Amino acid sequence: MSTVFLALQTNDDTRPLIEAILADNPQAVLRDEPAMVKIDAEGSLVVRRSSIEAILGRPFDLQELQINLISLSGHVDETDDEFTLSWAH
């Protein structure tokens, strides 16, 4: 399998996102860098709107992820409910 990743700015807005991503992807590895975090995962990485909303306590539009997104690696499959990175089509 190949590794996918998501790199996000580190700030108050992204902390709940990071928490939700790690909870939904137990295979993911968090790498803290200055001013950013990188989340690596073998195979795929899923960002679920419902998980983020549960932590935030408010509605969340997955497109808000783009505001703090620095970089990513993998094929993107995006719906209103999930943002998935993988190498499979």
PDB file of C-alpha atoms in Angstrom:
ATOM      1  CA  MET A   1       0.000   0.000   0.000  1.00  0.00           C
ATOM      2  CA  SER A   2       0.990   3.600  -0.495  1.00  0.00           C
ATOM      3  CA  THR A   3       0.931   6.365   2.077  1.00  0.00           C
ATOM      4  CA  VAL A   4      -1.408   9.342   1.756  1.00  0.00           C
ATOM      5  CA  PHE A   5      -1.131  12.520   3.796  1.00  0.00           C
ATOM      6  CA  LEU A   6      -2.857  15.704   4.775  1.00  0.00           C
ATOM      7  CA  ALA A   7      -0.937  18.755   6.034  1.00  0.00           C
ATOM      8  CA  LEU A   8      -2.818  21.436   7.967  1.00  0.00           C
ATOM      9  CA  GLN A   9      -1.879  24.683   9.659  1.00  0.00           C
ATOM     10  CA  THR A  10      -1.743  24.386  13.434  1.00  0.00           C
ATOM     11  CA  ASN A  11      -4.256  26.780  14.980  1.00  0.00           C
ATOM     12  CA  ASP A  12      -7.430  26.844  17.072  1.00  0.00           C
ATOM     13  CA  ASP A  13      -9.581  26.121  13.997  1.00  0.00           C
ATOM     14  CA  THR A  14      -7.725  22.933  13.062  1.00  0.00           C
ATOM     15  CA  ARG A  15      -7.373  21.311  16.503  1.00  0.00           C
ATOM     16  CA  PRO A  16     -10.916  19.824  16.422  1.00  0.00           C
ATOM     17  CA  LEU A  17     -10.371  18.675  12.823  1.00  0.00           C
ATOM     18  CA  ILE A  18      -7.139  16.927  13.765  1.00  0.00           C
ATOM     19  CA  GLU A  19      -8.830  15.281  16.752  1.00  0.00           C
ATOM     20  CA  ALA A  20     -11.668  13.976  14.551  1.00  0.00           C
ATOM     21  CA  ILE A  21      -9.333  12.757  11.800  1.00  0.00           C
ATOM     22  CA  LEU A  22      -7.172  10.814  14.263  1.00  0.00           C
ATOM     23  CA  ALA A  23     -10.243   9.302  15.962  1.00  0.00           C
ATOM     24  CA  ASP A  24     -11.655   8.111  12.611  1.00  0.00           C
ATOM     25  CA  ASN A  25      -8.315   6.832  11.276  1.00  0.00           C
ATOM     26  CA  PRO A  26      -6.573   4.702  13.920  1.00  0.00           C
ATOM     27  CA  GLN A  27      -3.819   3.811  11.431  1.00  0.00           C
ATOM     28  CA  ALA A  28      -2.920   7.489  10.988  1.00  0.00           C
ATOM     29  CA  VAL A  29       0.339   8.930  12.284  1.00  0.00           C
ATOM     30  CA  LEU A  30       0.498  12.553  13.433  1.00  0.00           C
ATOM     31  CA  ARG A  31       3.690  14.501  12.833  1.00  0.00           C
ATOM     32  CA  ASP A  32       3.884  17.867  14.570  1.00  0.00           C
ATOM     33  CA  GLU A  33       5.992  20.375  12.669  1.00  0.00           C
ATOM     34  CA  PRO A  34       6.469  24.078  13.371  1.00  0.00           C
ATOM     35  CA  ALA A  35       3.178  25.823  12.478  1.00  0.00           C
ATOM     36  CA  MET A  36       1.686  22.699  10.840  1.00  0.00           C
ATOM     37  CA  VAL A  37       0.715  19.097  11.382  1.00  0.00           C
ATOM     38  CA  LYS A  38       1.073  16.308   8.887  1.00  0.00           C
ATOM     39  CA  ILE A  39      -1.172  13.279   9.143  1.00  0.00           C
ATOM     40  CA  ASP A  40       0.115  10.207   7.281  1.00  0.00           C
ATOM     41  CA  ALA A  41      -1.866   7.012   6.710  1.00  0.00           C
ATOM     42  CA  GLU A  42      -1.290   3.779   4.843  1.00  0.00           C
ATOM     43  CA  GLY A  43      -3.880   3.253   2.119  1.00  0.00           C
ATOM     44  CA  SER A  44      -6.480   5.905   2.854  1.00  0.00           C
ATOM     45  CA  LEU A  45      -7.462   8.748   5.141  1.00  0.00           C
ATOM     46  CA  VAL A  46     -11.066   9.819   5.728  1.00  0.00           C
ATOM     47  CA  VAL A  47     -12.275  13.155   7.099  1.00  0.00           C
ATOM     48  CA  ARG A  48     -15.904  12.852   8.236  1.00  0.00           C
ATOM     49  CA  ARG A  49     -18.142  15.890   8.606  1.00  0.00           C
ATOM     50  CA  SER A  50     -20.191  14.173  11.336  1.00  0.00           C
ATOM     51  CA  SER A  51     -17.112  13.516  13.480  1.00  0.00           C
ATOM     52  CA  ILE A  52     -15.967  17.129  13.227  1.00  0.00           C
ATOM     53  CA  GLU A  53     -19.478  18.399  14.020  1.00  0.00           C
ATOM     54  CA  ALA A  54     -19.623  16.169  17.106  1.00  0.00           C
ATOM     55  CA  ILE A  55     -16.439  17.764  18.450  1.00  0.00           C
ATOM     56  CA  LEU A  56     -17.278  21.342  17.398  1.00  0.00           C
ATOM     57  CA  GLY A  57     -20.906  21.194  18.496  1.00  0.00           C
ATOM     58  CA  ARG A  58     -21.981  23.061  15.367  1.00  0.00           C
ATOM     59  CA  PRO A  59     -22.569  22.389  11.668  1.00  0.00           C
ATOM     60  CA  PHE A  60     -19.382  22.100   9.618  1.00  0.00           C
ATOM     61  CA  ASP A  61     -18.998  22.386   5.855  1.00  0.00           C
ATOM     62  CA  LEU A  62     -16.132  20.155   4.701  1.00  0.00           C
ATOM     63  CA  GLN A  63     -15.025  22.898   2.344  1.00  0.00           C
ATOM     64  CA  GLU A  64     -13.907  24.794   5.472  1.00  0.00           C
ATOM     65  CA  LEU A  65     -11.034  22.288   5.524  1.00  0.00           C
ATOM     66  CA  GLN A  66      -9.549  24.078   2.501  1.00  0.00           C
ATOM     67  CA  ILE A  67      -8.923  27.259   4.527  1.00  0.00           C
ATOM     68  CA  ASN A  68      -6.175  25.627   6.600  1.00  0.00           C
ATOM     69  CA  LEU A  69      -5.020  22.987   4.123  1.00  0.00           C
ATOM     70  CA  ILE A  70      -1.343  23.297   3.230  1.00  0.00           C
ATOM     71  CA  SER A  71      -0.843  20.180   1.137  1.00  0.00           C
ATOM     72  CA  LEU A  72      -2.119  16.684   0.507  1.00  0.00           C
ATOM     73  CA  SER A  73      -1.078  13.520  -1.250  1.00  0.00           C
ATOM     74  CA  GLY A  74      -3.475  11.001  -2.745  1.00  0.00           C
ATOM     75  CA  HIS A  75      -6.521  10.778  -4.963  1.00  0.00           C
ATOM     76  CA  VAL A  76      -9.289  13.030  -3.572  1.00  0.00           C
ATOM     77  CA  ASP A  77     -12.878  11.829  -3.349  1.00  0.00           C
ATOM     78  CA  GLU A  78     -15.077  14.520  -1.808  1.00  0.00           C
ATOM     79  CA  THR A  79     -18.763  14.528  -0.917  1.00  0.00           C
ATOM     80  CA  ASP A  80     -20.770  16.727   1.447  1.00  0.00           C
ATOM     81  CA  ASP A  81     -20.160  14.126   4.189  1.00  0.00           C
ATOM     82  CA  GLU A  82     -16.606  12.836   3.616  1.00  0.00           C
ATOM     83  CA  PHE A  83     -13.251  13.922   2.256  1.00  0.00           C
ATOM     84  CA  THR A  84     -11.203  10.820   1.399  1.00  0.00           C
ATOM     85  CA  LEU A  85      -7.603  10.497   0.280  1.00  0.00           C
ATOM     86  CA  SER A  86      -6.456   7.222  -1.275  1.00  0.00           C
ATOM     87  CA  TRP A  87      -4.460   5.840  -4.153  1.00  0.00           C
ATOM     88  CA  ALA A  88      -7.323   3.658  -5.407  1.00  0.00           C
ATOM     89  CA  HIS A  89      -9.771   5.087  -7.911  1.00  0.00           C
TER      90      HIS A  89
END
